[in-house]
Structure formats: structure tokens, C-alpha cells
mmCIF file of C-alpha atoms in Angstrom:
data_model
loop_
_atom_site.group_PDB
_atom_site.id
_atom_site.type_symbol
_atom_site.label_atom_id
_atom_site.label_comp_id
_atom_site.label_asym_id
_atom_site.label_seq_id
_atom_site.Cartn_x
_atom_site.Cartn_y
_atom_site.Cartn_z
ATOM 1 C CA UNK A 1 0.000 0.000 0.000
ATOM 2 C CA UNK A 2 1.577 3.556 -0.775
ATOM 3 C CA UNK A 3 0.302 6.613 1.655
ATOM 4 C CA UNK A 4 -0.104 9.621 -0.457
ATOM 5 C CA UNK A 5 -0.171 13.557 1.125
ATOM 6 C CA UNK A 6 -2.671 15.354 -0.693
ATOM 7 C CA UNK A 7 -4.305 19.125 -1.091
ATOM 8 C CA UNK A 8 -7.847 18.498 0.714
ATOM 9 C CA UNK A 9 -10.685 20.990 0.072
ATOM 10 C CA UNK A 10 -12.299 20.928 3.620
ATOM 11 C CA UNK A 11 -15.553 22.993 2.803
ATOM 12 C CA UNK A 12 -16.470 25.830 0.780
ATOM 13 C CA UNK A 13 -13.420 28.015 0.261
ATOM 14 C CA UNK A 14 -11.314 26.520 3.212
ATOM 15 C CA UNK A 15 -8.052 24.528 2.298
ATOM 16 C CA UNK A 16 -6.305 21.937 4.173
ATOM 17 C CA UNK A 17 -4.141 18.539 3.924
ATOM 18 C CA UNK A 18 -4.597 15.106 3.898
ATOM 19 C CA UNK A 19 -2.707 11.563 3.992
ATOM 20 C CA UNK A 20 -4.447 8.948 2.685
ATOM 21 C CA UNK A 21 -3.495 5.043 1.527
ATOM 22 C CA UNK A 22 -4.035 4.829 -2.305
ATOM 23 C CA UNK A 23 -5.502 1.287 -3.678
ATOM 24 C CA UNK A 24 -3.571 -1.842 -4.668
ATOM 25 C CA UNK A 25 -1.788 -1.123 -8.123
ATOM 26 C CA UNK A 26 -3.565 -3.928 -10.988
ATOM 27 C CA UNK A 27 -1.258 -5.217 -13.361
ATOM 28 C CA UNK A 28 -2.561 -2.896 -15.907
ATOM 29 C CA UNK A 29 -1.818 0.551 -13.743
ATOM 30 C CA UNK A 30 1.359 2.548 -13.452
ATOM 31 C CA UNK A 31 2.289 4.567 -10.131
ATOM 32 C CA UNK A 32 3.417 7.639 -11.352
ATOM 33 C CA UNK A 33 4.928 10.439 -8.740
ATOM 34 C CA UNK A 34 3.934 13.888 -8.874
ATOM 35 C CA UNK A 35 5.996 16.765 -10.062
ATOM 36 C CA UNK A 36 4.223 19.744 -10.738
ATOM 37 C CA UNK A 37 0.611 20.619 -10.900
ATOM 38 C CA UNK A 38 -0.978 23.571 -12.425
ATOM 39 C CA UNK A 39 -4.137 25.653 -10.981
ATOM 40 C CA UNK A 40 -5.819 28.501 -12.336
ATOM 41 C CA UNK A 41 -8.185 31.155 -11.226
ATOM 42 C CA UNK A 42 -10.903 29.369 -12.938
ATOM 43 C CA UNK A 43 -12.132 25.688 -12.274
ATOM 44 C CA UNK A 44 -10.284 24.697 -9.455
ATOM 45 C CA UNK A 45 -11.147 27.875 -7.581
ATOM 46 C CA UNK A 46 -14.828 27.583 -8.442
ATOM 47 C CA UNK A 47 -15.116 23.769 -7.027
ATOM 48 C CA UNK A 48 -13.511 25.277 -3.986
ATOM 49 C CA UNK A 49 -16.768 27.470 -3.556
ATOM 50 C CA UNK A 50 -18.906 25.052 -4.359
ATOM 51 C CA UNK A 51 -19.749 24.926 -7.761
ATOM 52 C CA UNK A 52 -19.352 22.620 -10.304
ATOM 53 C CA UNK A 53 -21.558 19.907 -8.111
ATOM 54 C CA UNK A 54 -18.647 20.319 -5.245
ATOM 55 C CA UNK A 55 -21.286 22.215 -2.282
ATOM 56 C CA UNK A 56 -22.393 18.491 -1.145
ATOM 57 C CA UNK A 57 -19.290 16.670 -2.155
ATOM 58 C CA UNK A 58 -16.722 18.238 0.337
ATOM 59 C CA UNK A 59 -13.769 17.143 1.728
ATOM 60 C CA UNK A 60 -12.750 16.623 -1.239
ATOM 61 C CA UNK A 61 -9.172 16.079 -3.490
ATOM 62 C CA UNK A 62 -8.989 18.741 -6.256
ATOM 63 C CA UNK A 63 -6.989 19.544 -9.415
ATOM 64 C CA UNK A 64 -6.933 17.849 -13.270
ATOM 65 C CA UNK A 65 -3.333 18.902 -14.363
ATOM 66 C CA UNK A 66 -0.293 17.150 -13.272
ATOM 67 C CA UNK A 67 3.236 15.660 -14.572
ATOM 68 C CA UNK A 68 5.235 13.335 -12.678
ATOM 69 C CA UNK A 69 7.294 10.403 -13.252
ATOM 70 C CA UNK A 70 6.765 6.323 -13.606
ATOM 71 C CA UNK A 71 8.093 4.860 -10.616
ATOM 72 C CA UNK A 72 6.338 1.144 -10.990
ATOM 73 C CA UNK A 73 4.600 -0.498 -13.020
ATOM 74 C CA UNK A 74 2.024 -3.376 -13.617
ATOM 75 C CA UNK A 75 2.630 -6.554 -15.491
ATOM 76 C CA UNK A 76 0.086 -5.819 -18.264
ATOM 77 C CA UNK A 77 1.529 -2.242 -19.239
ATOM 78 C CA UNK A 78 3.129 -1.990 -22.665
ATOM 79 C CA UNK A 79 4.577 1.096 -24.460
ATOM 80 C CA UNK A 80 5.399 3.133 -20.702
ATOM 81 C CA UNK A 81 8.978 2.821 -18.938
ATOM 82 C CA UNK A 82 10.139 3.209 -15.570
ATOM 83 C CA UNK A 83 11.393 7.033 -15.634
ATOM 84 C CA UNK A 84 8.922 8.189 -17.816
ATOM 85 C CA UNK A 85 7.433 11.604 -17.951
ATOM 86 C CA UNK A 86 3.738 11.950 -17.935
ATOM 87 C CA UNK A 87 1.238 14.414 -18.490
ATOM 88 C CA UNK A 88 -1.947 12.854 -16.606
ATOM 89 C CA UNK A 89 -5.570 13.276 -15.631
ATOM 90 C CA UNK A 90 -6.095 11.041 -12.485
ATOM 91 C CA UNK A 91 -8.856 9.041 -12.743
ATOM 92 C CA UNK A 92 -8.477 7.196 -9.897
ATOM 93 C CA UNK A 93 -7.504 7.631 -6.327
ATOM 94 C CA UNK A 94 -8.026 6.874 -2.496
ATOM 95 C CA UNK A 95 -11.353 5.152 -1.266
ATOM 96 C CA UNK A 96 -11.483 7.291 1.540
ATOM 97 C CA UNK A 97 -12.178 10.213 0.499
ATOM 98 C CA UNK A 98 -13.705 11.864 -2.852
ATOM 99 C CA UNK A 99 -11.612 13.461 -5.826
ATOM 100 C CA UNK A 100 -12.577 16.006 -7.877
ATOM 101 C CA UNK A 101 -10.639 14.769 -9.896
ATOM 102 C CA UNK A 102 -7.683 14.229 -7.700
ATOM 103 C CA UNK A 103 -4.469 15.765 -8.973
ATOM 104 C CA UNK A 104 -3.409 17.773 -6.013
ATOM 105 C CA UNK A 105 -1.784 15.094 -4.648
ATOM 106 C CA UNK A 106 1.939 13.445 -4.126
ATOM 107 C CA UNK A 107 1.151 10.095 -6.223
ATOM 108 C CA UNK A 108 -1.038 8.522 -8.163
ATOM 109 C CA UNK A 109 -2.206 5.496 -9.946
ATOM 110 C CA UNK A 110 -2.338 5.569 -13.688
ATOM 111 C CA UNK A 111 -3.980 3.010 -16.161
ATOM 112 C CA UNK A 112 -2.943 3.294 -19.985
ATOM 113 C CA UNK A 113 -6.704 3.720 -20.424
ATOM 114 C CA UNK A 114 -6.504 6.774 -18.834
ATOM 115 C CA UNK A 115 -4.508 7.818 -21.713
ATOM 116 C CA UNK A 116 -1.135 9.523 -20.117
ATOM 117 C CA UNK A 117 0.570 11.546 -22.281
ATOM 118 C CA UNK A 118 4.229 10.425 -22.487
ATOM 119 C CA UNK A 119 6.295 13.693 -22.405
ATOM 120 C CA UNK A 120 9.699 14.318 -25.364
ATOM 121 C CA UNK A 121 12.216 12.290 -23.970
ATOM 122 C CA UNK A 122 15.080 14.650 -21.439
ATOM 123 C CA UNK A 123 12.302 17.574 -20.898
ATOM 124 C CA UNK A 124 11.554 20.135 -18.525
ATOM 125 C CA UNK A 125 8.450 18.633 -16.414
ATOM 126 C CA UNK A 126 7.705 22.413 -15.818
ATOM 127 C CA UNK A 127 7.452 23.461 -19.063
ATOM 128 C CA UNK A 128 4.641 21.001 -19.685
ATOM 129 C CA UNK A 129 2.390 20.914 -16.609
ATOM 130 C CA UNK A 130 0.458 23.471 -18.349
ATOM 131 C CA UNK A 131 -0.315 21.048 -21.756
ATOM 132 C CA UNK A 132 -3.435 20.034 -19.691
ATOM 133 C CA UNK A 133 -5.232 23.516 -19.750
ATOM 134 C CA UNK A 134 -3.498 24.417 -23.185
ATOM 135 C CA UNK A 135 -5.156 21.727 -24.917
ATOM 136 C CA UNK A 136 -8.352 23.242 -23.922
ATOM 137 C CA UNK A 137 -7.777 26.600 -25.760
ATOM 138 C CA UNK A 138 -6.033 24.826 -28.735
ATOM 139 C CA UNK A 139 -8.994 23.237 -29.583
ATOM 140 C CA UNK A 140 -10.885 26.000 -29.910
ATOM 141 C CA UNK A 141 -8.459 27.900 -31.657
ATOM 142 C CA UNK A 142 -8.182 24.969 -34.156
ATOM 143 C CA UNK A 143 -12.419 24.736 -34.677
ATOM 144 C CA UNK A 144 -12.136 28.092 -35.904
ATOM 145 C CA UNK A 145 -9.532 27.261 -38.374
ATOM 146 C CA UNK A 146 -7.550 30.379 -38.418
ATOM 147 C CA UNK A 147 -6.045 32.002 -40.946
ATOM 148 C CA UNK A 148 -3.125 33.685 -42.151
ATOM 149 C CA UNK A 149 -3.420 37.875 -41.337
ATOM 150 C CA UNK A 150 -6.755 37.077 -39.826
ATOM 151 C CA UNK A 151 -7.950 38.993 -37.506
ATOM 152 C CA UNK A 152 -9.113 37.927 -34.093
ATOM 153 C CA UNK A 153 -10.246 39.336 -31.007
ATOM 154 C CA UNK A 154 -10.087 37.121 -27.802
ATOM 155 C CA UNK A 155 -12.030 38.998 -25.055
ATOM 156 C CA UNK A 156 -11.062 37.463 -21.454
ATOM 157 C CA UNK A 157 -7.383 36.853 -20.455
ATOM 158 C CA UNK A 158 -7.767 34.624 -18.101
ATOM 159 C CA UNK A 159 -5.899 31.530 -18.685
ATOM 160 C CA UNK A 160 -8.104 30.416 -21.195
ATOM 161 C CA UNK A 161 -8.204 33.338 -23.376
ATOM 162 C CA UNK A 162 -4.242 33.760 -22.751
ATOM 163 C CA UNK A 163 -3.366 30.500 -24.408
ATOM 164 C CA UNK A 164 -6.053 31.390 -27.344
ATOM 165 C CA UNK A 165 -4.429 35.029 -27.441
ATOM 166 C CA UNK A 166 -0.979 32.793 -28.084
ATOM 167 C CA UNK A 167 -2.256 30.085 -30.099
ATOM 168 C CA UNK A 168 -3.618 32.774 -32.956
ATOM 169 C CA UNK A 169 -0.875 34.595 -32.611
ATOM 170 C CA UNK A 170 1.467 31.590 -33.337
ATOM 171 C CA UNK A 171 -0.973 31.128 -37.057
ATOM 172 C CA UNK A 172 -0.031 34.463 -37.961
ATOM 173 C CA UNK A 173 -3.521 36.280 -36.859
ATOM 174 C CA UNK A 174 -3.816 39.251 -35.852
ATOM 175 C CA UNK A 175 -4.677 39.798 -32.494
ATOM 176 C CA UNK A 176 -6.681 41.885 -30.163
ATOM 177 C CA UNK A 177 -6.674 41.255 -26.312
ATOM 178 C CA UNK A 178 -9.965 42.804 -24.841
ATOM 179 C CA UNK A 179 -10.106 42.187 -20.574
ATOM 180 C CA UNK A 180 -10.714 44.373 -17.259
ATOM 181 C CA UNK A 181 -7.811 43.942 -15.466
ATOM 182 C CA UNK A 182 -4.743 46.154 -16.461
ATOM 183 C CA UNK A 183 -2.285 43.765 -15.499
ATOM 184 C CA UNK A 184 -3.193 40.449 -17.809
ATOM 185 C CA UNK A 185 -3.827 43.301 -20.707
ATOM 186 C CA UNK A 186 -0.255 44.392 -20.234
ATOM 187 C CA UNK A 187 0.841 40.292 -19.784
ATOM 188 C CA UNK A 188 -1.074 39.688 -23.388
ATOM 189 C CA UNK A 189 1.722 41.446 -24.875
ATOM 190 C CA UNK A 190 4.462 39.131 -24.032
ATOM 191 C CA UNK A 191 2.250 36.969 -25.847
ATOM 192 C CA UNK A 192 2.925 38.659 -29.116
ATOM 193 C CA UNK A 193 -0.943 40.190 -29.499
ATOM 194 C CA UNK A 194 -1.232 42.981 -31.947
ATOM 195 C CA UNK A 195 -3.216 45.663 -29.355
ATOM 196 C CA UNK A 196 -4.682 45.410 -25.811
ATOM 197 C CA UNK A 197 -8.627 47.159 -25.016
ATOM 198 C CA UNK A 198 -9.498 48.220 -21.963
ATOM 199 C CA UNK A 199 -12.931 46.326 -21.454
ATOM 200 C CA UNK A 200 -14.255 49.232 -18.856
ATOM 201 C CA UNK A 201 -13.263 51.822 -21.701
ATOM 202 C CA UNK A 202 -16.836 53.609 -22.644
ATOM 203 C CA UNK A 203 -15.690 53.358 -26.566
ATOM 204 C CA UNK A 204 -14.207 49.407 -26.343
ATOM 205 C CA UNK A 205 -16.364 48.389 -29.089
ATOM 206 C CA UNK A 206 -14.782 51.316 -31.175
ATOM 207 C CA UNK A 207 -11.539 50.950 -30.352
ATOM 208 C CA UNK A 208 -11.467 47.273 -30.758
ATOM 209 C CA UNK A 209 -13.399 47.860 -34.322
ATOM 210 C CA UNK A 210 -10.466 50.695 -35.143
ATOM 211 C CA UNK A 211 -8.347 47.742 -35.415
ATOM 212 C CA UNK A 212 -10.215 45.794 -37.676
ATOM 213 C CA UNK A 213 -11.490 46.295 -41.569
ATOM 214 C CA UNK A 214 -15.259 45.651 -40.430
ATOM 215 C CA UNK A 215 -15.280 43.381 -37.625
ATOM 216 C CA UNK A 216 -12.659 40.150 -36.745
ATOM 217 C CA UNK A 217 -12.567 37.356 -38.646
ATOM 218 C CA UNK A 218 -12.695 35.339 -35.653
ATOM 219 C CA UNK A 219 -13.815 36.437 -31.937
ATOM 220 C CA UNK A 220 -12.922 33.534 -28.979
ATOM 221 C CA UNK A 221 -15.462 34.729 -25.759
ATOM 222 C CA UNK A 222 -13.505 33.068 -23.011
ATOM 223 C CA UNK A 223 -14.721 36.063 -20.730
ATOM 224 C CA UNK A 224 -17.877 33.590 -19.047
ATOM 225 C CA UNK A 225 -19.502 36.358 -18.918
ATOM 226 C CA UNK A 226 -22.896 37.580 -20.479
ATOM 227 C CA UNK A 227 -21.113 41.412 -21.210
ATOM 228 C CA UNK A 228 -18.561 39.321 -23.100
ATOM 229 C CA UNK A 229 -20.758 37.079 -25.134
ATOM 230 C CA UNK A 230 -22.791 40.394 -26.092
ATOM 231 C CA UNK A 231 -19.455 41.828 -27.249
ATOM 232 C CA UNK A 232 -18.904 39.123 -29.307
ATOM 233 C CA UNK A 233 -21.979 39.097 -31.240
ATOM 234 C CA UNK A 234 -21.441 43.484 -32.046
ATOM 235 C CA UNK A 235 -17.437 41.971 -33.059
ATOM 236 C CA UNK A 236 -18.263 39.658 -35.777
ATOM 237 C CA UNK A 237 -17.343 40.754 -39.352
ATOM 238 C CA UNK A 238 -20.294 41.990 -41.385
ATOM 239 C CA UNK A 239 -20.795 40.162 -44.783
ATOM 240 C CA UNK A 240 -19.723 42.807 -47.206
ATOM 241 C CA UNK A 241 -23.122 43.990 -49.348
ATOM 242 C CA UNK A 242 -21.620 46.274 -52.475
ATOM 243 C CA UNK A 243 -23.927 48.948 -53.381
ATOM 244 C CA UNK A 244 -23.068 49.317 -57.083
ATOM 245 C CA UNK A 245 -24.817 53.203 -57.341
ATOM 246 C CA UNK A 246 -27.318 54.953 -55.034
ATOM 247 C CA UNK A 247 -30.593 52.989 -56.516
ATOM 248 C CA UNK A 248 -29.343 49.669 -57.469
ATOM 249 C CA UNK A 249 -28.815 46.666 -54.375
ATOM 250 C CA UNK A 250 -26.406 44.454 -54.779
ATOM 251 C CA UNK A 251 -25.429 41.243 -53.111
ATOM 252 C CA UNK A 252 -22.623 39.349 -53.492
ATOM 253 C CA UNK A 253 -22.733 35.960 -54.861
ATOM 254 C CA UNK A 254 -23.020 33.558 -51.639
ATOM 255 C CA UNK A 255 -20.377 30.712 -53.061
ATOM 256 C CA UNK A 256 -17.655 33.826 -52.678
ATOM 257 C CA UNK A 257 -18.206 33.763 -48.834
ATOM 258 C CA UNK A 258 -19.124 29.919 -48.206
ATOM 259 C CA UNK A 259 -15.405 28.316 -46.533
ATOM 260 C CA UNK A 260 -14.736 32.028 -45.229
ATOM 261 C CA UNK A 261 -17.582 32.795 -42.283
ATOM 262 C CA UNK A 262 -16.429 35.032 -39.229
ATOM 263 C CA UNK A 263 -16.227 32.464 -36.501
ATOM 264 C CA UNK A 264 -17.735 32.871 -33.066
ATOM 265 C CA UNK A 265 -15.667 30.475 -30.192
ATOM 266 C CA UNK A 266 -17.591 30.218 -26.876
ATOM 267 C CA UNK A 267 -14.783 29.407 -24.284
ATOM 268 C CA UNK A 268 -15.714 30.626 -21.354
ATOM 269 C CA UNK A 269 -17.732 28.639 -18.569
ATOM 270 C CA UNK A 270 -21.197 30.491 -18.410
ATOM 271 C CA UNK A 271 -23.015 29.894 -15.158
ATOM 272 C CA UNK A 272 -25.981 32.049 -15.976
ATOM 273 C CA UNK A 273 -28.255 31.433 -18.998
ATOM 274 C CA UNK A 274 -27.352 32.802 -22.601
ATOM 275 C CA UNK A 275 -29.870 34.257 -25.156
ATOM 276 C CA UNK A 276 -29.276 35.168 -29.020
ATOM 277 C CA UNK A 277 -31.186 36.493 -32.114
ATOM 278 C CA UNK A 278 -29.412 35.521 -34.705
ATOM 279 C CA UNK A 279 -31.059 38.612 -36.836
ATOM 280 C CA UNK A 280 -30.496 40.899 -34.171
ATOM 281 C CA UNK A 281 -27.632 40.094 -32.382
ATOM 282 C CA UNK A 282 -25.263 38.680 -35.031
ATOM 283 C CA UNK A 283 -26.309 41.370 -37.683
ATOM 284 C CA UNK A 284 -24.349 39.247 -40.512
ATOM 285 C CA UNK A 285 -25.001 36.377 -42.967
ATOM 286 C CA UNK A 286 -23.147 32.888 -42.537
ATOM 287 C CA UNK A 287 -21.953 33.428 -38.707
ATOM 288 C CA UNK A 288 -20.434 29.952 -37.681
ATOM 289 C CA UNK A 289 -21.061 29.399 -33.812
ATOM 290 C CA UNK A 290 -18.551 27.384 -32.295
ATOM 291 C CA UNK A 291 -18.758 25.819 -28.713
ATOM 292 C CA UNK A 292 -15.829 23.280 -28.062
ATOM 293 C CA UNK A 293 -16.005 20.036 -25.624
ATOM 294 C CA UNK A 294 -13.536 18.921 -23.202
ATOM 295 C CA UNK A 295 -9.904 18.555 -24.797
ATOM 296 C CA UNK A 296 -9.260 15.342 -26.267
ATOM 297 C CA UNK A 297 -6.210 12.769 -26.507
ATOM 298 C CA UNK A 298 -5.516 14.475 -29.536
ATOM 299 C CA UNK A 299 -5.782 18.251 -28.297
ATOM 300 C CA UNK A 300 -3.049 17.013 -25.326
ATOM 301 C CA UNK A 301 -0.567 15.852 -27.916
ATOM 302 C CA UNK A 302 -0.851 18.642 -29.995
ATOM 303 C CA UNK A 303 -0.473 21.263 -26.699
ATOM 304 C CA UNK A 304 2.708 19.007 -25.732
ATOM 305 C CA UNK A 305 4.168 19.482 -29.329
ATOM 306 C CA UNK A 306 3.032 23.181 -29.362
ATOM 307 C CA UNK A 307 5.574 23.200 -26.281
ATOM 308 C CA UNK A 308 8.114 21.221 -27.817
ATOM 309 C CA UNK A 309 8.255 23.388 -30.780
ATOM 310 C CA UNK A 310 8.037 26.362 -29.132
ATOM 311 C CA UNK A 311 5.033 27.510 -30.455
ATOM 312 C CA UNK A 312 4.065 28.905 -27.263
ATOM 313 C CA UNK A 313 6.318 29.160 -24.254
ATOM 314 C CA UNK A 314 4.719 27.878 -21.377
ATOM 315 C CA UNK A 315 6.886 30.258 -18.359
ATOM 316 C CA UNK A 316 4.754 33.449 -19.597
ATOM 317 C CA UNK A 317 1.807 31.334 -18.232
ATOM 318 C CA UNK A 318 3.014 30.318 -14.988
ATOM 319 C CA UNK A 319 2.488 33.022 -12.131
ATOM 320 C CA UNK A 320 4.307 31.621 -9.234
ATOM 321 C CA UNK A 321 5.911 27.993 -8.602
ATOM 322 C CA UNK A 322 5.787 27.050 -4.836
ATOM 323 C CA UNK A 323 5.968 24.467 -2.311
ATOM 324 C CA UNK A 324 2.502 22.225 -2.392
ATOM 325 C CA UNK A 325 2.250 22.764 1.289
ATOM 326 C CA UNK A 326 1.648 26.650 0.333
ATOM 327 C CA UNK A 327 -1.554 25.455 -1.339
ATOM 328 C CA UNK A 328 -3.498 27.177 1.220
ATOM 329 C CA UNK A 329 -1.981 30.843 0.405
ATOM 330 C CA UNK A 330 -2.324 30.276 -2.986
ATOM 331 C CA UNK A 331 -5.776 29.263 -3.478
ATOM 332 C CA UNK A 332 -6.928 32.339 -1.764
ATOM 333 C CA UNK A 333 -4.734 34.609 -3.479
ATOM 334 C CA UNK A 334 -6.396 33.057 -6.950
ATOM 335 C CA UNK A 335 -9.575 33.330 -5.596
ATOM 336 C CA UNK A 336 -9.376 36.539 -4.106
ATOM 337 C CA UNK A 337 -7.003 38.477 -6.329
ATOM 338 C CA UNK A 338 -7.625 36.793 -10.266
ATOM 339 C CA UNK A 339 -6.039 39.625 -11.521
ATOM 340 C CA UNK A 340 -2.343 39.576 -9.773
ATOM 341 C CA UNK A 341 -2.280 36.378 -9.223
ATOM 342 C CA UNK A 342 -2.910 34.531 -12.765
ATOM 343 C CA UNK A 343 -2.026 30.858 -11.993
ATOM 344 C CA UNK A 344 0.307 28.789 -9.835
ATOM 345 C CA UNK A 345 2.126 26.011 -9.907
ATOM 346 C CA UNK A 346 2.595 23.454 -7.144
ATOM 347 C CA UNK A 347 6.141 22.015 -6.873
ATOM 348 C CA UNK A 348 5.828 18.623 -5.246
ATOM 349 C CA UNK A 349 9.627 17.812 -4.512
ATOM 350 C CA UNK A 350 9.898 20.503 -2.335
#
């Protein structure tokens, strides 16, 4: 049996520890020890007051993005070696006590159904403990199919919108950053991102439209927020109608536009209900919606080789790297303080 220390939500925004026996390995499960985990503003900090199904779950094991290293493994595993790196989603973990999902913790059993990631051979486990989370935006980015000197708007810069701020950058769009907070509008910038908006400014939608020719080609909402969807929909390139003189209407042939719609990308999480009128809202013909699942397998592998190939660099998106047994600190400071404190990392050697 191997005893585990884990990061324990107690109850509604109170954080404590834990030690706790994990299960017998099978023969087709790996134990894999934790380096690094990553934590946002967002989910994590949102089961820890309750939502997400978390208010009647409590004490509960959080987190969903981890790397660590193959220590032992089962008879049955192919493909995996002893002194692997892994980029993992626990799906399993002590019987004692629930996990939501149950990353934040020192070790963890891992079954190649689970699908592990197996990380470039002599890397960083830092640089890709934030794969997890990218994948998320990249597959967003990647339903809208971007384009060469596109351009597209991503309002919200929370983690979400940061890596789809990068991503687009990285396919040669260009950019605008919209958000409230002055300091992840100034961090968007290390990111490459054409211009930053002040959200709160009275003329945002004018000076975001100043930097497009009629609207953005592509606008990713990863805001969550109703004001942010709504500021999507004004965003949206207009289908170009050429009046040919002052009494003739003229529209352009619909097979010139079909393969090149503006693209709306719902990213955010939206607690509270969404409307839209397509006539009135959108004001434009051909407006693909776009609302992405989960990440897949294949969304993980493509993050980790957006890493590899330094597409994106993964430090500008790590706030602070500290002890696990800070977790307490830390989870109030995202919770409390989104906007200085942008995400953490939890160094489990330490």
C-alpha cells in the first residue's frame, strides 16, 4: 500500500491537507509520482466554492493537471517505462475520500486507459504541466480554423483566453486582447498580441473595431460572462453587401463567402443562462457558432508538441511555482485576487 499527502478541500473556500493510503496497483496501472501541478483562477477555484456539483461533495481532493514520473509499473503495461514523464488526468484515487478529480496530490495510480501523455524524452516537467489547460484553448483555436493575417479578437485573459491570445498569434492572426484587469492586458503582450482594449473603456467596441477592416474574422469569448458574449456578437465581421450606385442593391454571390464565415468560439464557462437572435444580435449572414467540448487525446498531444516546438512558451503562463504545502496561500490569493495572481504552480519535490 503507498500513503499519499494530498491538497484536501475541507468545505467551501477553506483549504487543508490530507494523507491517505491509495488502492492496490492492478497489473494494468502505473504509479506515477507527482511533479508539478498547475491551478488557475478558474475551475479549481470555483469547485472550492462550491460549484461545479462540489457544495455536497466536500472534503474533497482537487486539481486535473499534473506531470510526474513512472516509478512502478504493472505486469500488463506496454509502451510506458520506468522514468517516464507523464502528463496525466487522475482518474483514480483513495477510497477514503472523494476526488474532484484528484491531482493535487503526491502520487497517483495511472492506467494506460486513462490515456497519459508520455512527455519528449530529457524535458523540462515544468514546461509542460500546463499542456493540460493548453489543450483546452487549442482546440478552440483549431475549430475556428484560423487564418493567415486574420484577424481575431479574444475577449477574457484569463488563462483560457491567454493561451487562445498565443495560439492565434502563433498562425499568424492578428490579435486583439480585450479584458478588465490592467495587469493580464499588459501580460497579453508578451504573448505577441497585436493591441490590448481596456474592457471598462466607454468606446471598447470602437476601439477594438479601429483595429479591424469591419469586424474580426474570428472572436474567442472566453470572458464567461454575459457582457462578453454580447461583445462578441457586435465583433463579428459583417458580410460585405456592395452597393453598385445609389438605386441599385447588390449582393454578393453567396459561393464567394461559403469556406470564409467570421467564426464565433464560446470558451468561457457560463453559469448564468445565454440568449441570441441571430437577426439581431449577429447582424451578418453565414456566422459559424462554435462551442468546443472537453480537450481530447488528440488536443493534449498537440499542446505538448506546441511546447516542444516552441510555439508557445509555457513560463509566460506560470504566475508563481511554490511548495505544495503553500496550497493554502495560494488558493486564496487566486480566488481573491484573479487579476495579480494569474495561476500557480505546485512544486511537489519541495
Amino acid at each position: 500500500m503507498t500513503t499519499i499527502h494530498a491538497i484536501v478541500f475541507e468545505s467551501a473556500n477553506k483549504v487543508g491537507f490530507g494523507t491517505f493510503t491509495l488502492p492496490e496497483m492492478t497489473d494494468d496501472q502505473m504509479l506515477v509520482r507527482t511533479r508539478y501541478t498547475f491551478v488557475s483562477s478558474g475551475t479549481e477555484t470555483r469547485v472550492l466554492g462550491g460549484h461545479y456539483g462540489a457544495s455536497d461533495k466536500f472534503p474533497l481532493i482537487p486539481g486535473y493537471a499534473a506531470v510526474g514520473e513512472v516509478v512502478k509499473m504493472g505486469g500488463n503495461v506496454k509502451g510506458y517505462r520506468v522514468g517516464d514523464l507523464l502528463s496525466y488526468n487522475p482518474q483514480s484515487g483513495p477510497k477514503d475520500i472523494y476526488s474532484q478529480w484528484g491531482g493535487q496530490a503526491s502520487m497517483h495510480l495511472v492506467g494506460v486507459e486513462d490515456k497519459p501523455i508520455l512527455l519528449p524524452k530529457g524535458s523540462d516537467p515544468l514546461d509542460y504541466v500546463v499542456s493540460q489547460v493548453a489543450a483546452i484553448s487549442l482546440r478552440g483555436v483549431m475549430a475556428a480554423q484560423p487564418q493567415r493575417d486574420e484577424c481575431a479578437v479574444v475577449i477574457g485573459q484569463g488563462v483560457i483566453g491567454a493561451f487562445s491570445a498565443g495560439l492565434l498569434v502563433s498562425q499568424g492572426c492578428r490579435v486583439i486582447a480585450v479584458d478588465l484587469s490592467e495587469s493580464r492586458l499588459q501580460r497579453s503582450l508578451s504573448y505577441g498580441v497585436h493591441a490590448c482594449v481596456q474592457a471598462a473603456d466607454p468606446d471598447a467596441l470602437e476601439r477594438i473595431l479601429a483595429y479591424c477592416d469591419g469586424g474580426a474574422n474570428i472572436v474567442i469569448e472566453a470572458s464567461g460572462s454575459s457582457q462578453g458574449v454580447a461583445l462578441a456578437h457586435k465583433l463579428i465581421r459583417k458580410t460585405p453587401h456592395v452597393y453598385r450606385d445609389p438605386k441599385t442593391y447588390y449582393v454578393n454571390p453567396i459561393s464567394g463567402s461559403v469556406g470564409h464565415w467570421p467564426r464565433i468560439v464560446y470558451q468561457g464557462t457560463y453559469i448564468e443562462k445565454l440568449s441570441l437572435d441571430p437577426r439581431v444580435d449577429l447582424n451578418s449572414e453565414g456566422v459559424l457558432l462554435l462551442m468546443p467540448g472537453d480537450r481530447g487525446n488528440e488536443d493534449r498531444l498537440n499542446a505538448v508538441e506546441a511546447i516542444r516546438s516552441k510555439m508557445i512558451d509555457p513560463r509566460l503562463y506560470i504566475d508563481r511555482v511554490v511548495p505544495y504545502t503553500e496550497a493554502a496561500s495560494a488558493y486564496e490569493q487566486l480566488r481573491l485576487h484573479p487579476n495579480d495572481v494569474f495561476s500557480v504552480v505546485f512544486d511537489w519535490a519541495q
